PDB file of C-alpha atoms and ligand atoms in Angstrom:
ATOM      1  CA  MET I   1       0.000   0.000   0.000  1.00 73.00           C
ATOM      2  CA  ALA I   2       1.380   3.418  -0.984  1.00 80.00           C
ATOM      3  CA  LYS I   3       2.226   5.833   1.810  1.00 94.00           C
ATOM      4  CA  MET I   4      -0.585   8.300   2.530  1.00 96.00           C
ATOM      5  CA  GLU I   5       0.006  12.062   2.469  1.00 98.00           C
ATOM      6  CA  HIS I   6      -2.142  14.989   3.549  1.00 98.00           C
ATOM      7  CA  THR I   7      -2.560  18.257   1.689  1.00 98.00           C
ATOM      8  CA  PHE I   8      -4.182  21.567   2.597  1.00 99.00           C
ATOM      9  CA  ILE I   9      -6.731  22.979   0.153  1.00 99.00           C
ATOM     10  CA  ALA I  10      -8.661  26.226   0.549  1.00 98.00           C
ATOM     11  CA  ILE I  11     -11.447  27.568  -1.619  1.00 98.00           C
ATOM     12  CA  LYS I  12     -10.727  31.302  -1.674  1.00 98.00           C
ATOM     13  CA  PRO I  13     -13.327  34.074  -1.151  1.00 98.00           C
ATOM     14  CA  ASP I  14     -13.952  34.431  -4.912  1.00 98.00           C
ATOM     15  CA  GLY I  15     -14.639  30.685  -5.194  1.00 98.00           C
ATOM     16  CA  ILE I  16     -17.221  30.966  -2.405  1.00 98.00           C
ATOM     17  CA  GLN I  17     -18.890  34.099  -3.803  1.00 98.00           C
ATOM     18  CA  ARG I  18     -19.061  32.592  -7.288  1.00 98.00           C
ATOM     19  CA  GLY I  19     -20.760  29.437  -6.038  1.00 98.00           C
ATOM     20  CA  LEU I  20     -17.918  27.097  -6.987  1.00 98.00           C
ATOM     21  CA  VAL I  21     -17.583  25.194  -3.698  1.00 98.00           C
ATOM     22  CA  GLY I  22     -19.472  22.102  -4.850  1.00 97.00           C
ATOM     23  CA  ASP I  23     -17.816  21.873  -8.258  1.00 96.00           C
ATOM     24  CA  THR I  24     -14.298  22.191  -6.892  1.00 95.00           C
ATOM     25  CA  ILE I  25     -14.736  19.699  -4.043  1.00 96.00           C
ATOM     26  CA  LYS I  26     -16.478  17.228  -6.362  1.00 96.00           C
ATOM     27  CA  HIS I  27     -13.240  16.882  -8.322  1.00 95.00           C
ATOM     28  CA  PHE I  28     -11.312  15.595  -5.275  1.00 98.00           C
ATOM     29  CA  GLU I  29     -14.169  13.325  -4.166  1.00 97.00           C
ATOM     30  CA  GLN I  30     -14.481  11.785  -7.612  1.00 97.00           C
ATOM     31  CA  LYS I  31     -10.742  11.221  -7.834  1.00 97.00           C
ATOM     32  CA  GLY I  32     -10.976   9.029  -4.732  1.00 97.00           C
ATOM     33  CA  PHE I  33      -9.100  11.136  -2.185  1.00 98.00           C
ATOM     34  CA  ARG I  34     -10.376  11.039   1.402  1.00 97.00           C
ATOM     35  CA  LEU I  35     -11.716  14.191   3.091  1.00 98.00           C
ATOM     36  CA  VAL I  36     -10.000  14.456   6.483  1.00 98.00           C
ATOM     37  CA  ALA I  37     -11.074  17.895   7.756  1.00 98.00           C
ATOM     38  CA  MET I  38     -13.146  20.845   6.593  1.00 98.00           C
ATOM     39  CA  LYS I  39     -14.259  24.203   7.969  1.00 98.00           C
ATOM     40  CA  PHE I  40     -15.906  27.397   6.748  1.00 98.00           C
ATOM     41  CA  LEU I  41     -14.438  30.557   8.207  1.00 98.00           C
ATOM     42  CA  ARG I  42     -13.374  34.108   7.606  1.00 98.00           C
ATOM     43  CA  ALA I  43      -9.620  33.838   8.136  1.00 98.00           C
ATOM     44  CA  SER I  44      -7.885  36.569  10.151  1.00 98.00           C
ATOM     45  CA  GLU I  45      -5.250  38.783   8.543  1.00 98.00           C
ATOM     46  CA  GLU I  46      -2.757  37.311  11.018  1.00 98.00           C
ATOM     47  CA  LEU I  47      -3.443  33.749   9.861  1.00 98.00           C
ATOM     48  CA  LEU I  48      -3.307  34.776   6.199  1.00 98.00           C
ATOM     49  CA  LYS I  49      -0.035  36.663   6.642  1.00 98.00           C
ATOM     50  CA  GLN I  50       1.462  33.531   8.196  1.00 98.00           C
ATOM     51  CA  HIS I  51      -0.041  31.314   5.524  1.00 98.00           C
ATOM     52  CA  TYR I  52       1.603  33.365   2.761  1.00 98.00           C
ATOM     53  CA  ILE I  53       4.744  34.319   4.740  1.00 98.00           C
ATOM     54  CA  ASP I  54       7.068  33.066   1.961  1.00 98.00           C
ATOM     55  CA  LEU I  55       5.624  35.784  -0.309  1.00 98.00           C
ATOM     56  CA  LYS I  56       5.992  38.639   2.207  1.00 98.00           C
ATOM     57  CA  ASP I  57       8.480  40.543   0.018  1.00 98.00           C
ATOM     58  CA  ARG I  58       6.345  40.385  -3.120  1.00 98.00           C
ATOM     59  CA  LEU I  59       4.537  43.543  -4.221  1.00 98.00           C
ATOM     60  CA  PHE I  60       1.220  41.712  -4.375  1.00 98.00           C
ATOM     61  CA  TYR I  61       1.464  40.386  -0.764  1.00 98.00           C
ATOM     62  CA  PRO I  62      -0.694  43.094   0.927  1.00 98.00           C
ATOM     63  CA  GLY I  63      -3.336  42.775  -1.804  1.00 98.00           C
ATOM     64  CA  LEU I  64      -3.234  38.987  -1.520  1.00 98.00           C
ATOM     65  CA  VAL I  65      -3.862  39.104   2.243  1.00 98.00           C
ATOM     66  CA  LYS I  66      -6.698  41.621   1.707  1.00 98.00           C
ATOM     67  CA  TYR I  67      -8.297  39.444  -0.992  1.00 98.00           C
ATOM     68  CA  MET I  68      -8.077  36.306   1.156  1.00 98.00           C
ATOM     69  CA  ASN I  69      -9.591  38.220   4.106  1.00 98.00           C
ATOM     70  CA  SER I  70     -12.378  39.791   2.005  1.00 98.00           C
ATOM     71  CA  GLY I  71     -14.847  36.972   2.729  1.00 98.00           C
ATOM     72  CA  PRO I  72     -15.133  33.426   3.990  1.00 98.00           C
ATOM     73  CA  VAL I  73     -13.074  30.493   2.763  1.00 98.00           C
ATOM     74  CA  VAL I  74     -13.508  26.715   2.916  1.00 98.00           C
ATOM     75  CA  ALA I  75     -10.393  25.154   4.468  1.00 99.00           C
ATOM     76  CA  MET I  76      -9.827  21.430   3.989  1.00 98.00           C
ATOM     77  CA  VAL I  77      -7.404  18.580   4.465  1.00 98.00           C
ATOM     78  CA  TRP I  78      -7.439  15.765   1.885  1.00 98.00           C
ATOM     79  CA  GLU I  79      -5.580  12.465   1.993  1.00 98.00           C
ATOM     80  CA  GLY I  80      -4.155  10.086  -0.599  1.00 98.00           C
ATOM     81  CA  PRO I  81      -0.888   8.747  -1.994  1.00 97.00           C
ATOM     82  CA  THR I  82       1.016  11.667  -3.598  1.00 97.00           C
ATOM     83  CA  VAL I  83      -2.051  13.838  -2.957  1.00 98.00           C
ATOM     84  CA  VAL I  84       0.057  17.025  -2.689  1.00 98.00           C
ATOM     85  CA  LYS I  85       1.489  16.787  -6.200  1.00 98.00           C
ATOM     86  CA  THR I  86      -1.678  15.362  -7.744  1.00 98.00           C
ATOM     87  CA  VAL I  87      -3.838  18.176  -6.359  1.00 98.00           C
ATOM     88  CA  ARG I  88      -1.389  20.793  -7.670  1.00 98.00           C
ATOM     89  CA  THR I  89      -1.723  19.200 -11.115  1.00 98.00           C
ATOM     90  CA  MET I  90      -5.520  19.146 -10.805  1.00 98.00           C
ATOM     91  CA  LEU I  91      -5.568  22.859  -9.840  1.00 98.00           C
ATOM     92  CA  GLY I  92      -3.372  23.999 -12.733  1.00 98.00           C
ATOM     93  CA  GLU I  93      -0.782  26.781 -12.720  1.00 98.00           C
ATOM     94  CA  SER I  94      -0.937  29.833 -10.430  1.00 98.00           C
ATOM     95  CA  ASN I  95      -1.959  31.870 -13.482  1.00 98.00           C
ATOM     96  CA  PRO I  96      -5.179  30.450 -14.997  1.00 98.00           C
ATOM     97  CA  ALA I  97      -4.002  31.569 -18.447  1.00 98.00           C
ATOM     98  CA  ASP I  98      -1.029  29.171 -18.250  1.00 98.00           C
ATOM     99  CA  SER I  99      -3.162  26.231 -17.054  1.00 98.00           C
ATOM    100  CA  GLN I 100      -4.204  23.189 -19.062  1.00 98.00           C
ATOM    101  CA  PRO I 101      -7.868  22.552 -19.930  1.00 98.00           C
ATOM    102  CA  GLY I 102      -9.514  20.316 -17.330  1.00 96.00           C
ATOM    103  CA  THR I 103      -7.730  22.004 -14.425  1.00 97.00           C
ATOM    104  CA  THR I 104      -9.727  23.974 -11.852  1.00 98.00           C
ATOM    105  CA  ARG I 105      -7.964  27.269 -12.485  1.00 98.00           C
ATOM    106  CA  ARG I 106      -8.198  26.979 -16.268  1.00 98.00           C
ATOM    107  CA  ASP I 107     -11.866  26.008 -16.264  1.00 97.00           C
ATOM    108  CA  PHE I 108     -13.247  28.313 -13.559  1.00 98.00           C
ATOM    109  CA  CYS I 109     -11.229  31.553 -13.435  1.00 98.00           C
ATOM    110  CA  ILE I 110      -9.235  34.074 -15.455  1.00 98.00           C
ATOM    111  CA  GLN I 111      -6.712  36.068 -13.405  1.00 98.00           C
ATOM    112  CA  VAL I 112      -3.865  35.035 -11.067  1.00 98.00           C
ATOM    113  CA  GLY I 113      -5.110  37.441  -8.385  1.00 98.00           C
ATOM    114  CA  ARG I 114      -8.569  35.773  -8.392  1.00 98.00           C
ATOM    115  CA  ASN I 115      -7.641  32.129  -8.887  1.00 98.00           C
ATOM    116  CA  ILE I 116     -10.324  30.703  -6.525  1.00 98.00           C
ATOM    117  CA  ILE I 117      -8.367  27.886  -4.841  1.00 98.00           C
ATOM    118  CA  HIS I 118      -5.202  27.110  -2.914  1.00 98.00           C
ATOM    119  CA  GLY I 119      -3.322  23.802  -2.682  1.00 98.00           C
ATOM    120  CA  SER I 120      -0.075  23.133  -0.783  1.00 98.00           C
ATOM    121  CA  ASP I 121       3.000  23.059  -3.036  1.00 98.00           C
ATOM    122  CA  SER I 122       5.012  20.399  -1.135  1.00 98.00           C
ATOM    123  CA  VAL I 123       4.615  17.835   1.625  1.00 98.00           C
ATOM    124  CA  LYS I 124       6.569  20.179   3.906  1.00 98.00           C
ATOM    125  CA  SER I 125       4.303  23.188   3.196  1.00 98.00           C
ATOM    126  CA  ALA I 126       1.258  20.953   3.607  1.00 98.00           C
ATOM    127  CA  GLY I 127       2.381  20.051   7.131  1.00 98.00           C
ATOM    128  CA  ARG I 128       3.017  23.701   7.991  1.00 98.00           C
ATOM    129  CA  GLU I 129      -0.291  24.908   6.525  1.00 99.00           C
ATOM    130  CA  ILE I 130      -2.399  22.158   8.142  1.00 99.00           C
ATOM    131  CA  GLY I 131      -0.816  23.082  11.485  1.00 98.00           C
ATOM    132  CA  LEU I 132      -1.737  26.739  10.956  1.00 98.00           C
ATOM    133  CA  TRP I 133      -5.359  26.149   9.989  1.00 98.00           C
ATOM    134  CA  PHE I 134      -6.349  23.087  12.057  1.00 98.00           C
ATOM    135  CA  GLU I 135      -5.957  21.658  15.540  1.00 98.00           C
ATOM    136  CA  SER I 136      -4.807  18.029  15.403  1.00 97.00           C
ATOM    137  CA  GLU I 137      -8.143  16.814  16.866  1.00 98.00           C
ATOM    138  CA  GLU I 138      -9.983  18.414  13.928  1.00 98.00           C
ATOM    139  CA  LEU I 139      -8.426  15.832  11.585  1.00 98.00           C
ATOM    140  CA  VAL I 140     -10.927  12.990  11.503  1.00 98.00           C
ATOM    141  CA  ASP I 141      -9.787   9.364  11.444  1.00 96.00           C
ATOM    142  CA  TYR I 142     -12.271   7.065   9.665  1.00 97.00           C
ATOM    143  CA  LYS I 143     -12.170   4.475   6.890  1.00 94.00           C
ATOM    144  CA  SER I 144     -13.902   5.389   3.645  1.00 93.00           C
ATOM    145  CA  CYS I 145     -16.266   2.580   2.602  1.00 95.00           C
ATOM    146  CA  ALA I 146     -14.896   2.985  -0.949  1.00 94.00           C
ATOM    147  CA  PHE I 147     -11.306   2.359   0.187  1.00 95.00           C
ATOM    148  CA  ASP I 148     -11.111  -1.251  -1.024  1.00 95.00           C
ATOM    149  CA  TRP I 149     -12.566  -0.198  -4.404  1.00 96.00           C
ATOM    150  CA  ILE I 150     -10.005   2.579  -4.891  1.00 96.00           C
ATOM    151  CA  TYR I 151      -6.887   0.706  -3.712  1.00 96.00           C
ATOM    152  CA  GLU I 152      -5.867  -2.879  -4.603  1.00 93.00           C
TER     153      GLU I 152
HETATM  154  P1  IDP W 201       0.164  29.149  -5.930  1.00 65.97           P
HETATM  155  O1  IDP W 201      -1.132  29.541  -5.229  1.00 65.97           O
HETATM  156  O2  IDP W 201      -0.105  28.544  -7.270  1.00 65.97           O
HETATM  157  O3  IDP W 201       1.066  28.309  -5.070  1.00 65.97           O
HETATM  158  P2  IDP W 201       2.001  31.359  -5.428  1.00 65.97           P
HETATM  159  O4  IDP W 201       3.043  31.842  -6.359  1.00 65.97           O
HETATM  160  O5  IDP W 201       2.433  30.621  -4.201  1.00 65.97           O
HETATM  161  O6  IDP W 201       0.938  30.496  -6.272  1.00 65.97           O
HETATM  162  O7  IDP W 201       1.145  32.623  -5.004  1.00 65.97           O
HETATM  163  C1  IDP W 201       0.140  32.493  -4.019  1.00 65.97           C
HETATM  164  C2  IDP W 201      -1.089  33.221  -4.478  1.00 65.97           C
HETATM  165  O8  IDP W 201      -0.769  34.606  -4.614  1.00 65.97           O
HETATM  166  C3  IDP W 201      -1.618  32.821  -5.857  1.00 65.97           C
HETATM  167  O9  IDP W 201      -2.435  31.674  -5.819  1.00 65.97           O
HETATM  168  C4  IDP W 201      -2.406  34.062  -6.226  1.00 65.97           C
HETATM  169  O10 IDP W 201      -3.657  34.092  -5.524  1.00 65.97           O
HETATM  170  C5  IDP W 201      -1.538  35.162  -5.666  1.00 65.97           C
HETATM  171  N1  IDP W 201      -0.618  35.714  -6.659  1.00 65.97           N
HETATM  172  C6  IDP W 201       0.502  35.135  -7.153  1.00 65.97           C
HETATM  173  N2  IDP W 201       1.093  35.907  -8.075  1.00 65.97           N
HETATM  174  C7  IDP W 201       0.342  37.027  -8.150  1.00 65.97           C
HETATM  175  C8  IDP W 201       0.425  38.222  -8.930  1.00 65.97           C
HETATM  176  O11 IDP W 201       1.331  38.411  -9.736  1.00 65.97           O
HETATM  177  N3  IDP W 201      -0.565  39.145  -8.733  1.00 65.97           N
HETATM  178  C9  IDP W 201      -1.586  38.955  -7.845  1.00 65.97           C
HETATM  179  N4  IDP W 201      -1.710  37.846  -7.101  1.00 65.97           N
HETATM  180  C10 IDP W 201      -0.765  36.892  -7.247  1.00 65.97           C
HETATM  181 MG1   MG W 202       2.257  28.718  -3.425  1.00 65.97          MG
END
């Protein structure tokens, strides 16, 4: 059995306002990944600044924090083998214009500054981001009834 990983995914305020929560989550459910944790919240500026700390010197950083704080987000943890890399592929490039058809960002949005969804870029960032957004007891341990039909 392949080693399981966790990744952090967030539907950004534009994804919520545009009614794209169901369509984006459906993609991960249909793929066969397991939903481990989920919450709906308006993230504080403090949390968002920490979340995007690696980008603190970029000109767009203040605008990015403001955009992410402009409304609620859906924060989630998903599990699967190589889920971090696979989700990044499913989301497409940071800029929707550079993304392949069939990816979330290509199919549902237009500009990099309104790209509707976040996914961790490495196993290390996933661990850091999950720790920022969730308490360990919020990660739910259960066996999906589809498990034996997804994995051999
Ligand atoms: P990623 O979300 O694909 O990992 P990053 O380069 O880590 O992309 O940037 C984080 C987020 O910052 C992007 O998803 C996007 O919302 C925003 N962003 C990145 N580059 C720009 C830009 O040039 N202008 C405005 N927003 C940007
Ligand atoms: Mg990134």
